[in-house]
Short mmCIF file of C-alpha atoms in Angstrom, two decimals:
data_model
loop_
_atom_site.label_atom_id
_atom_site.label_comp_id
_atom_site.label_asym_id
_atom_site.label_seq_id
_atom_site.Cartn_x
_atom_site.Cartn_y
_atom_site.Cartn_z
CA UNK A 11 10.53 28.50 31.56
CA UNK A 12 13.65 30.03 30.64
CA UNK A 13 15.35 33.04 31.98
CA UNK A 14 17.99 35.26 30.57
CA UNK A 15 19.58 37.73 32.83
CA UNK A 16 22.62 40.09 33.28
CA UNK A 17 23.41 43.25 35.34
CA UNK A 18 23.74 46.62 33.93
CA UNK A 19 25.17 49.57 35.72
CA UNK A 20 21.98 50.49 37.27
CA UNK A 21 19.96 47.36 37.80
CA UNK A 22 19.58 43.73 36.55
CA UNK A 23 17.89 43.22 33.32
CA UNK A 24 16.24 39.80 32.82
CA UNK A 25 13.80 38.31 30.40
CA UNK A 26 11.34 35.40 31.17
CA UNK A 27 10.60 33.22 28.21
CA UNK A 28 7.13 34.01 26.80
CA UNK A 29 4.55 31.62 25.61
CA UNK A 30 3.46 31.94 21.89
CA UNK A 31 2.05 35.28 21.30
CA UNK A 32 1.27 35.91 25.14
CA UNK A 33 3.47 38.92 26.23
CA UNK A 34 4.30 38.69 29.96
CA UNK A 35 3.84 41.97 31.91
CA UNK A 36 6.89 40.96 34.12
CA UNK A 37 8.83 41.63 31.00
CA UNK A 38 7.80 45.17 30.65
CA UNK A 39 10.72 46.46 32.84
CA UNK A 40 13.12 44.79 30.65
CA UNK A 41 11.53 46.40 27.55
CA UNK A 42 11.75 49.83 29.45
CA UNK A 43 15.38 49.18 30.20
CA UNK A 44 16.24 48.37 26.68
CA UNK A 45 14.42 50.93 25.06
CA UNK A 46 16.12 53.56 27.38
CA UNK A 47 19.50 52.27 26.53
CA UNK A 48 18.73 52.33 22.81
CA UNK A 49 17.52 56.00 23.24
CA UNK A 50 20.71 56.80 25.08
CA UNK A 51 23.18 55.24 22.66
CA UNK A 52 24.37 52.76 25.12
CA UNK A 53 25.51 50.38 22.45
CA UNK A 54 28.33 48.39 24.20
CA UNK A 55 26.52 47.98 27.34
CA UNK A 56 23.37 46.57 25.60
CA UNK A 57 25.30 44.33 23.41
CA UNK A 58 27.38 42.84 26.31
CA UNK A 59 23.95 42.31 28.21
CA UNK A 60 22.32 40.69 25.23
CA UNK A 61 25.40 38.46 24.48
CA UNK A 62 24.50 36.50 27.49
CA UNK A 63 20.84 35.96 26.66
CA UNK A 64 19.31 33.06 24.83
CA UNK A 65 18.87 33.95 21.11
CA UNK A 66 15.07 33.07 21.51
CA UNK A 67 14.76 35.52 24.15
CA UNK A 68 16.47 38.36 22.24
CA UNK A 69 13.95 37.27 19.35
CA UNK A 70 11.09 37.77 21.68
CA UNK A 71 12.63 41.18 22.94
CA UNK A 72 13.10 42.31 19.12
CA UNK A 73 9.47 41.53 18.40
CA UNK A 74 7.91 43.52 21.31
CA UNK A 75 10.03 46.51 20.57
CA UNK A 76 8.91 49.24 18.26
CA UNK A 77 10.08 48.60 14.90
CA UNK A 78 12.52 51.65 14.72
CA UNK A 79 14.21 50.43 18.04
CA UNK A 80 14.16 46.65 16.84
CA UNK A 81 16.00 47.73 13.73
CA UNK A 82 18.48 49.82 15.79
CA UNK A 83 19.18 46.94 18.29
CA UNK A 84 19.60 44.75 15.42
CA UNK A 85 22.18 47.01 13.53
CA UNK A 86 24.10 46.90 16.83
CA UNK A 87 24.17 43.31 17.49
CA UNK A 88 27.55 41.46 16.22
CA UNK A 89 27.41 38.77 13.45
CA UNK A 90 27.70 36.04 16.11
CA UNK A 91 24.45 36.23 17.96
CA UNK A 92 22.81 37.80 15.00
CA UNK A 93 23.01 34.64 13.00
CA UNK A 94 21.15 32.75 15.89
CA UNK A 95 18.53 35.35 16.30
CA UNK A 96 17.79 35.43 12.50
CA UNK A 97 17.27 31.53 12.81
CA UNK A 98 14.78 32.00 15.53
CA UNK A 99 12.84 34.88 13.76
CA UNK A 100 9.62 34.10 12.23
CA UNK A 101 9.80 34.93 8.52
CA UNK A 102 7.47 37.66 8.61
CA UNK A 103 9.38 39.53 11.49
CA UNK A 104 12.67 38.65 9.81
CA UNK A 105 11.29 40.46 6.46
CA UNK A 106 10.13 43.53 8.48
CA UNK A 107 13.60 43.99 10.10
CA UNK A 108 15.07 44.28 6.70
CA UNK A 109 15.90 47.77 5.41
CA UNK A 110 18.91 49.12 3.43
CA UNK A 111 20.96 50.05 6.35
CA UNK A 112 20.77 46.26 7.54
CA UNK A 113 21.46 44.61 4.16
CA UNK A 114 25.17 44.82 4.74
CA UNK A 115 24.90 43.20 8.26
CA UNK A 116 22.73 40.38 6.80
CA UNK A 117 25.35 39.87 4.20
CA UNK A 118 27.92 39.44 6.61
CA UNK A 119 25.75 36.83 8.43
CA UNK A 120 25.00 34.88 5.46
CA UNK A 121 28.61 34.91 4.47
CA UNK A 122 29.45 33.07 7.54
CA UNK A 123 26.82 30.48 7.19
CA UNK A 124 27.06 27.01 5.20
CA UNK A 125 25.93 28.06 1.76
CA UNK A 126 22.94 25.56 1.88
CA UNK A 127 21.93 27.21 5.11
CA UNK A 128 22.16 30.59 3.78
CA UNK A 129 20.02 29.58 0.82
CA UNK A 130 17.45 28.36 2.99
CA UNK A 131 17.41 31.75 4.98
CA UNK A 132 17.42 33.56 1.91
CA UNK A 133 14.19 31.61 0.65
CA UNK A 134 12.33 33.41 3.49
CA UNK A 135 13.26 37.07 2.93
CA UNK A 136 11.25 39.19 0.51
CA UNK A 137 12.27 38.68 -3.02
CA UNK A 138 13.65 42.21 -3.55
CA UNK A 139 15.78 42.11 -0.56
CA UNK A 140 16.87 38.50 -1.38
CA UNK A 141 18.03 39.77 -4.88
CA UNK A 142 20.01 42.55 -3.15
CA UNK A 143 21.63 40.19 -0.88
CA UNK A 144 22.46 37.72 -3.80
CA UNK A 145 24.15 40.37 -5.56
CA UNK A 146 26.32 41.30 -2.63
CA UNK A 147 27.35 37.45 -2.43
CA UNK A 148 28.67 36.60 -5.80
CA UNK A 149 31.29 34.25 -4.74
CA UNK A 150 28.90 31.71 -3.19
CA UNK A 151 27.72 29.33 -6.14
CA UNK A 152 24.53 27.83 -4.36
CA UNK A 153 23.34 31.38 -3.59
CA UNK A 154 23.93 32.48 -6.93
CA UNK A 155 21.96 29.81 -8.78
CA UNK A 156 18.98 30.60 -6.61
CA UNK A 157 18.43 33.62 -8.72
CA UNK A 158 18.34 31.69 -11.91
CA UNK A 159 14.89 30.27 -10.64
CA UNK A 160 11.56 32.13 -11.12
CA UNK A 161 9.59 33.33 -7.87
CA UNK A 162 7.34 30.84 -6.17
CA UNK A 163 8.97 28.01 -7.87
CA UNK A 164 10.34 24.57 -6.36
CA UNK A 165 13.74 25.74 -7.39
CA UNK A 166 13.60 28.77 -5.61
CA UNK A 167 12.46 27.39 -2.27
CA UNK A 168 14.16 23.87 -2.37
CA UNK A 169 16.67 22.67 -0.07
CA UNK A 170 19.92 21.36 -1.35
CA UNK A 171 20.71 19.02 1.52
CA UNK A 172 19.69 15.58 0.90
CA UNK A 173 20.86 12.10 0.92
CA UNK A 174 21.58 10.44 -2.54
CA UNK A 175 23.26 7.24 -3.14
CA UNK A 176 23.76 4.95 -6.20
CA UNK A 177 21.67 1.91 -6.77
CA UNK A 178 24.50 -0.23 -6.00
CA UNK A 179 25.10 0.77 -2.34
CA UNK A 180 24.27 -1.52 0.23
CA UNK A 181 22.04 -0.78 3.14
CA UNK A 182 24.97 -1.00 5.50
CA UNK A 183 27.05 1.56 3.69
CA UNK A 184 23.92 3.80 3.48
CA UNK A 185 23.42 3.90 7.15
CA UNK A 186 26.98 4.46 7.77
CA UNK A 187 26.86 7.43 5.09
CA UNK A 188 23.83 8.87 6.91
CA UNK A 189 25.75 8.81 10.21
CA UNK A 190 28.65 10.52 8.68
CA UNK A 191 26.44 13.27 7.28
CA UNK A 192 23.98 13.53 10.46
CA UNK A 193 25.50 16.81 11.50
CA UNK A 194 24.98 18.43 8.16
CA UNK A 195 21.67 17.03 6.89
CA UNK A 196 19.82 16.94 10.43
CA UNK A 197 16.49 15.38 9.77
CA UNK A 198 16.46 12.51 7.08
CA UNK A 199 13.24 10.78 6.35
CA UNK A 200 14.03 9.48 2.76
CA UNK A 201 17.13 8.40 1.06
CA UNK A 202 17.17 9.08 -2.78
CA UNK A 203 18.62 6.56 -5.02
CA UNK A 204 20.28 7.46 -8.16
CA UNK A 205 21.88 5.78 -11.33
CA UNK A 206 25.21 6.35 -12.65
CA UNK A 207 24.21 9.83 -14.34
CA UNK A 208 22.73 11.06 -11.02
CA UNK A 209 19.13 10.72 -12.33
CA UNK A 210 16.73 9.93 -9.65
CA UNK A 211 15.30 6.29 -9.89
CA UNK A 212 13.92 5.53 -6.37
CA UNK A 213 13.59 6.25 -2.73
CA UNK A 214 13.91 4.10 0.42
CA UNK A 215 12.29 5.21 3.77
CA UNK A 216 14.69 5.36 6.49
CA UNK A 217 12.99 3.06 8.64
CA UNK A 218 12.82 0.34 5.94
CA UNK A 219 16.67 0.89 5.30
CA UNK A 220 17.36 0.23 9.02
CA UNK A 221 15.48 -3.16 8.82
CA UNK A 222 17.01 -4.36 5.67
CA UNK A 223 20.18 -6.73 5.96
CA UNK A 224 23.51 -4.96 5.60
CA UNK A 225 24.55 -6.40 2.13
CA UNK A 226 21.07 -5.74 0.65
CA UNK A 227 21.59 -3.23 -2.49
CA UNK A 228 19.36 -0.35 -2.47
CA UNK A 229 17.91 -0.97 -6.02
CA UNK A 230 16.45 -4.41 -4.52
CA UNK A 231 14.46 -2.36 -1.80
CA UNK A 232 13.86 1.02 -3.16
CA UNK A 233 10.30 2.25 -4.30
CA UNK A 234 10.63 2.81 -8.07
CA UNK A 235 7.23 4.77 -8.35
CA UNK A 236 9.12 7.91 -7.97
CA UNK A 237 7.21 11.19 -7.67
CA UNK A 238 9.24 14.28 -8.40
CA UNK A 239 8.94 17.78 -9.63
CA UNK A 240 10.82 20.04 -11.84
CA UNK A 241 12.68 23.00 -10.49
CA UNK A 242 10.11 25.41 -12.44
CA UNK A 243 7.11 23.87 -10.96
CA UNK A 244 4.95 26.38 -9.14
CA UNK A 245 5.12 25.93 -5.28
CA UNK A 246 1.48 25.80 -5.13
CA UNK A 247 1.42 22.79 -7.34
CA UNK A 248 4.16 21.20 -5.11
CA UNK A 249 2.00 21.72 -2.10
CA UNK A 250 -0.88 20.25 -3.90
CA UNK A 251 1.00 17.21 -5.03
CA UNK A 252 2.25 16.58 -1.56
CA UNK A 253 -0.93 16.65 -0.05
CA UNK A 254 -2.61 14.55 -2.48
CA UNK A 255 -0.05 11.84 -2.31
CA UNK A 256 0.72 12.12 1.39
CA UNK A 257 4.50 13.10 0.76
CA UNK A 258 6.64 14.28 3.72
CA UNK A 259 9.32 15.46 1.22
CA UNK A 260 9.10 16.29 -2.46
CA UNK A 261 12.40 15.66 -4.61
CA UNK A 262 13.14 18.22 -7.21
CA UNK A 263 14.75 17.16 -10.62
CA UNK A 264 16.43 19.04 -13.36
CA UNK A 265 15.27 18.76 -16.92
CA UNK A 266 17.20 15.73 -17.54
CA UNK A 267 16.08 13.82 -14.42
CA UNK A 268 19.14 14.55 -12.20
CA UNK A 269 18.15 15.09 -8.54
CA UNK A 270 19.16 18.73 -7.57
CA UNK A 271 17.14 19.41 -4.29
CA UNK A 272 14.02 18.63 -2.23
CA UNK A 273 11.27 20.25 -0.51
CA UNK A 274 11.21 19.65 3.03
CA UNK A 275 8.29 19.34 5.67
CA UNK A 276 9.34 23.03 6.94
CA UNK A 277 9.31 24.12 3.42
CA UNK A 278 5.85 22.65 2.68
CA UNK A 279 4.45 24.19 5.80
CA UNK A 280 5.85 27.64 4.87
CA UNK A 281 4.46 27.12 1.39
CA UNK A 282 1.02 26.39 2.80
CA UNK A 283 1.14 29.50 5.11
CA UNK A 284 2.43 31.73 2.30
CA UNK A 285 -0.40 30.60 -0.13
CA UNK A 286 -3.04 30.86 2.54
CA UNK A 287 -1.80 34.32 3.54
CA UNK A 288 -1.83 35.43 -0.14
CA UNK A 289 -5.21 33.96 -0.82
CA UNK A 290 -6.63 35.89 2.32
CA UNK A 291 -5.26 39.12 1.18
CA UNK A 292 -6.61 38.40 -2.49
CA UNK A 293 -9.99 37.53 -1.31
CA UNK A 294 -10.01 40.92 0.96
CA UNK A 295 -9.13 42.99 -2.20
CA UNK A 296 -5.41 43.44 -1.14
CA UNK A 297 -2.26 42.87 -3.21
CA UNK A 298 -0.79 39.39 -2.23
CA UNK A 299 2.51 41.20 -1.68
CA UNK A 300 1.13 43.38 0.87
CA UNK A 301 3.05 43.38 4.32
CA UNK A 302 2.19 44.97 7.69
CA UNK A 303 5.22 47.52 7.49
CA UNK A 304 4.44 48.78 3.98
CA UNK A 305 4.81 52.37 3.42
CA UNK A 306 1.90 54.77 2.67
CA UNK A 307 2.74 54.67 -1.04
CA UNK A 308 2.97 50.81 -0.97
CA UNK A 309 -0.37 50.67 0.75
CA UNK A 310 -2.02 52.91 -1.80
CA UNK A 311 -0.31 51.18 -4.72
CA UNK A 312 -1.46 47.74 -3.36
CA UNK A 313 -5.17 48.64 -2.61
CA UNK A 314 -6.13 51.48 -5.07
CA UNK A 315 -6.51 49.19 -8.11
CA UNK A 316 -8.88 46.90 -6.35
CA UNK A 317 -10.90 49.89 -4.73
CA UNK A 318 -11.10 51.32 -8.38
CA UNK A 319 -12.28 48.04 -9.86
CA UNK A 320 -14.87 47.89 -6.89
CA UNK A 321 -15.86 51.53 -7.95
CA UNK A 322 -16.48 50.49 -11.33
CA UNK A 323 -18.70 47.51 -10.29
CA UNK A 324 -20.49 49.81 -7.98
CA UNK A 325 -21.06 52.21 -10.64
CA UNK A 326 -22.37 49.79 -13.10
CA UNK A 327 -24.90 48.72 -10.47
CA UNK A 328 -25.84 52.21 -9.97
CA UNK A 329 -26.47 52.80 -13.77
CA UNK A 330 -28.62 49.52 -13.62
CA UNK A 331 -30.87 51.03 -10.65
CA UNK A 332 -31.10 54.46 -12.52
CA UNK A 333 -32.17 52.83 -15.67
CA UNK A 334 -35.41 51.79 -13.67
CA UNK A 335 -35.91 55.37 -12.40
CA UNK A 336 -39.63 55.30 -13.47
CA UNK A 337 -40.39 52.00 -11.76
CA UNK A 338 -39.16 53.30 -8.46
CA UNK A 339 -40.93 56.57 -9.07
CA UNK A 340 -44.20 54.37 -9.54
CA UNK A 341 -43.24 52.00 -6.45
CA UNK A 342 -41.07 53.55 -4.09
CA UNK A 343 -41.23 50.49 -1.77
CA UNK A 344 -38.95 48.71 -4.41
CA UNK A 345 -35.99 50.63 -3.16
CA UNK A 346 -36.25 49.02 0.23
CA UNK A 347 -35.30 45.55 -1.31
CA UNK A 348 -32.46 46.68 -3.25
CA UNK A 349 -29.89 46.09 -0.38
CA UNK A 350 -31.59 42.80 0.52
CA UNK A 351 -31.00 41.53 -2.88
CA UNK A 352 -27.37 42.69 -3.32
CA UNK A 353 -26.42 41.41 0.01
CA UNK A 354 -27.90 37.92 -0.60
CA UNK A 355 -26.13 37.97 -4.20
CA UNK A 356 -22.86 38.85 -2.59
CA UNK A 357 -23.15 36.18 0.22
CA UNK A 358 -24.17 33.49 -1.97
CA UNK A 359 -21.41 34.25 -4.41
CA UNK A 360 -18.79 34.54 -1.74
CA UNK A 361 -19.85 31.17 0.13
CA UNK A 362 -19.66 29.26 -3.20
CA UNK A 363 -16.24 30.78 -4.20
CA UNK A 364 -14.75 30.19 -1.06
CA UNK A 365 -15.62 26.48 -1.18
CA UNK A 366 -14.32 26.36 -4.71
CA UNK A 367 -10.88 28.15 -4.03
CA UNK A 368 -10.44 25.82 -1.15
CA UNK A 369 -11.08 22.65 -2.98
CA UNK A 370 -8.56 24.01 -5.81
CA UNK A 371 -5.84 24.84 -3.21
CA UNK A 372 -5.94 21.48 -1.53
CA UNK A 373 -6.41 19.44 -4.42
CA UNK A 374 -9.57 17.95 -3.42
CA UNK A 375 -11.31 19.42 -6.66
CA UNK A 376 -10.74 16.80 -9.06
CA UNK A 377 -11.08 17.73 -13.03
CA UNK A 378 -13.49 14.61 -13.37
CA UNK A 379 -15.61 15.79 -10.39
CA UNK A 380 -16.04 19.58 -11.49
CA UNK A 381 -19.47 18.76 -13.29
CA UNK A 382 -20.94 17.07 -10.22
CA UNK A 383 -19.78 19.64 -7.83
CA UNK A 384 -21.41 22.32 -9.97
CA UNK A 385 -24.56 20.31 -10.13
CA UNK A 386 -24.67 20.23 -6.28
CA UNK A 387 -24.02 23.93 -6.23
CA UNK A 388 -26.95 24.43 -8.33
CA UNK A 389 -29.24 22.24 -6.37
CA UNK A 390 -28.08 23.64 -2.87
CA UNK A 391 -28.53 27.20 -4.22
CA UNK A 392 -32.03 26.41 -5.41
CA UNK A 393 -33.17 24.98 -1.93
CA UNK A 394 -31.29 28.16 -0.23
CA UNK A 395 -32.91 30.57 -2.66
CA UNK A 396 -36.30 29.07 -2.11
CA UNK A 397 -36.29 28.91 1.32
CA UNK A 398 -34.85 32.60 1.71
CA UNK A 399 -37.39 33.58 -0.84
CA UNK A 400 -40.35 32.12 0.82
CA UNK A 401 -39.35 33.54 4.13
CA UNK A 402 -38.98 37.04 2.48
CA UNK A 403 -42.45 36.62 0.98
CA UNK A 404 -43.93 35.76 4.28
CA UNK A 405 -42.35 38.85 5.75
CA UNK A 406 -43.85 40.90 3.02
CA UNK A 407 -47.16 39.57 3.58
CA UNK A 408 -46.87 39.91 7.58
CA UNK A 409 -45.79 43.73 6.97
CA UNK A 410 -48.73 44.42 4.71
CA UNK A 411 -50.92 43.54 7.75
CA UNK A 412 -49.16 46.41 9.83
CA UNK A 413 -48.09 48.94 6.94
CA UNK A 414 -50.44 49.24 4.00
CA UNK A 415 -48.63 47.97 0.87
CA UNK A 416 -50.04 48.12 -2.62
CA UNK A 417 -50.75 44.56 -4.32
CA UNK A 418 -48.74 42.73 -1.24
CA UNK A 419 -49.32 39.37 -2.87
CA UNK A 420 -47.62 40.33 -6.05
CA UNK A 421 -44.89 42.08 -4.29
CA UNK A 422 -44.11 39.00 -2.36
CA UNK A 423 -44.24 36.86 -5.50
CA UNK A 424 -41.79 39.32 -7.03
CA UNK A 425 -39.35 39.58 -4.36
CA UNK A 426 -39.34 35.92 -3.56
CA UNK A 427 -38.70 34.95 -7.09
CA UNK A 428 -35.97 37.62 -7.75
CA UNK A 429 -34.32 36.23 -4.39
CA UNK A 430 -34.56 32.58 -5.67
CA UNK A 431 -33.00 33.57 -9.11
CA UNK A 432 -30.32 35.77 -7.61
CA UNK A 433 -29.11 33.30 -4.89
CA UNK A 434 -29.02 30.61 -7.62
CA UNK A 435 -27.17 32.65 -10.22
CA UNK A 436 -24.60 34.19 -7.77
CA UNK A 437 -23.85 30.70 -6.41
CA UNK A 438 -23.24 29.33 -9.69
CA UNK A 439 -20.97 32.26 -10.80
CA UNK A 440 -19.05 31.97 -7.44
CA UNK A 441 -18.55 28.25 -8.09
CA UNK A 442 -17.50 28.52 -11.58
CA UNK A 443 -15.36 31.51 -11.98
CA UNK A 444 -12.55 30.18 -9.70
CA UNK A 445 -12.34 27.06 -11.61
CA UNK A 446 -12.19 28.98 -14.92
CA UNK A 447 -9.50 31.32 -13.49
CA UNK A 448 -7.56 28.31 -12.41
CA UNK A 449 -7.66 26.68 -15.85
CA UNK A 450 -6.15 29.59 -17.60
CA UNK A 451 -3.40 30.16 -15.03
CA UNK A 452 -4.88 32.92 -12.86
CA UNK A 453 -4.96 32.78 -9.04
CA UNK A 454 -8.45 31.83 -8.27
CA UNK A 455 -8.44 33.63 -5.07
CA UNK A 456 -8.49 36.74 -7.17
CA UNK A 457 -12.22 35.79 -7.86
CA UNK A 458 -13.66 36.12 -4.24
CA UNK A 459 -12.54 39.74 -3.98
CA UNK A 460 -13.66 42.41 -6.02
CA UNK A 461 -14.72 40.45 -9.07
CA UNK A 462 -17.38 38.32 -7.73
CA UNK A 463 -18.87 41.13 -5.35
CA UNK A 464 -19.29 43.53 -8.06
CA UNK A 465 -20.62 41.11 -10.82
CA UNK A 466 -23.13 39.53 -8.32
CA UNK A 467 -24.28 43.22 -7.35
CA UNK A 468 -24.83 44.07 -10.76
CA UNK A 469 -26.72 40.88 -11.75
CA UNK A 470 -28.73 40.93 -8.34
CA UNK A 471 -29.98 44.24 -9.08
CA UNK A 472 -30.73 43.61 -12.79
CA UNK A 473 -32.56 40.40 -11.95
CA UNK A 474 -34.45 42.02 -8.96
CA UNK A 475 -35.99 44.78 -11.39
CA UNK A 476 -36.85 42.35 -14.13
CA UNK A 477 -38.71 40.27 -11.60
CA UNK A 478 -40.52 43.45 -10.02
CA UNK A 479 -41.17 44.93 -13.54
CA UNK A 480 -42.90 41.53 -14.60
CA UNK A 481 -44.57 40.44 -11.56
CA UNK A 482 -45.37 43.43 -9.61
CA UNK A 483 -45.39 46.56 -12.14
CA UNK A 484 -46.67 44.50 -15.15
#
């Protein structure tokens, strides 16, 4: 528990440290007082108050204020406490605070930081805002070079702080170097070993380094099986590699093998969160760039294309249904089973595609295992379809004892077989499409949204009427 407090002209204003995502009612009074001070324009009084607060408390206050009040307060804060508040803010909240009027303040904040720290903070800003800030900081070389790498690549997100020592360096000298650089590097898990040209040749874990005799050269104890990525490697590929090889940090090298940075554990965690959020949005039929504070125009631009794509799919399905107008007129009972078929097709496809996307994202889906995975999906879909179809057939026969149905046995057979075929085909489409998209360089999460839902609706309706025409009306 941490308390930040000060006294205004009217009454004490204090803040009690809140657990993660658990607002405390006792802070409501402080929120009202700060909000009133913002509305009254009492800038100096409020700044004097918050200077005495812990930055984490200020961050929690900002998050609980309305966005327009949070932005106003952040504009009022001088650079010194602002730097610490920025460091405490979660990336998504840091992004929301960004607007044109605060860019100059962020520029002043970044200019006062170590270049490597500034680059690390920039990595967590929206790309458009980051580019505007980079343009305002032309004299800082490390920040300028960030813009030379494409979005979502290792070069864009890598940290430039690392310990790299020559092969001839001894363990004792290496430990002394780490101690000297401790305040700059902070956490060090791996020491990188380079040759005379700065090319990465090996790694030494800190624990192994501490246990080695002081006069032992690094080239004698280093791990020569070095795994590194190039600066233009997609960050999702970096994450897959780190998970597959259980790597805590991932070195980044230039085209000629020179060590230029590393992906830290913090960055790997952020990449995982970013990719998960993007996949979730894509699976929901929303642009992966969507943010909670988007304007109405951005919301429309991000969602309308997906809605229109869904409209096209629904229109095709409606066309299929309309082409069987005579069959529906002959046996109106068939219309009752259209929603059942479409729902089963959609659910089966989404289940299979979700598992496929997860396997691709985590690296668990190996190329040599794809055929066997698809065969397992096929067998499982056949079992699921057979069970669901049998159950539906039994329900039809049971309903025929209560409600008069024409040819109930044939109707039960048609609906059962259609459900078996629809479930099986939808599952295979759902399992296959993400893999195909991944092979051609398209985010497989896009398959789960409108594409699979619409395609399976169309296939489901088409198969249902083919079965109904063959086994019930034939």
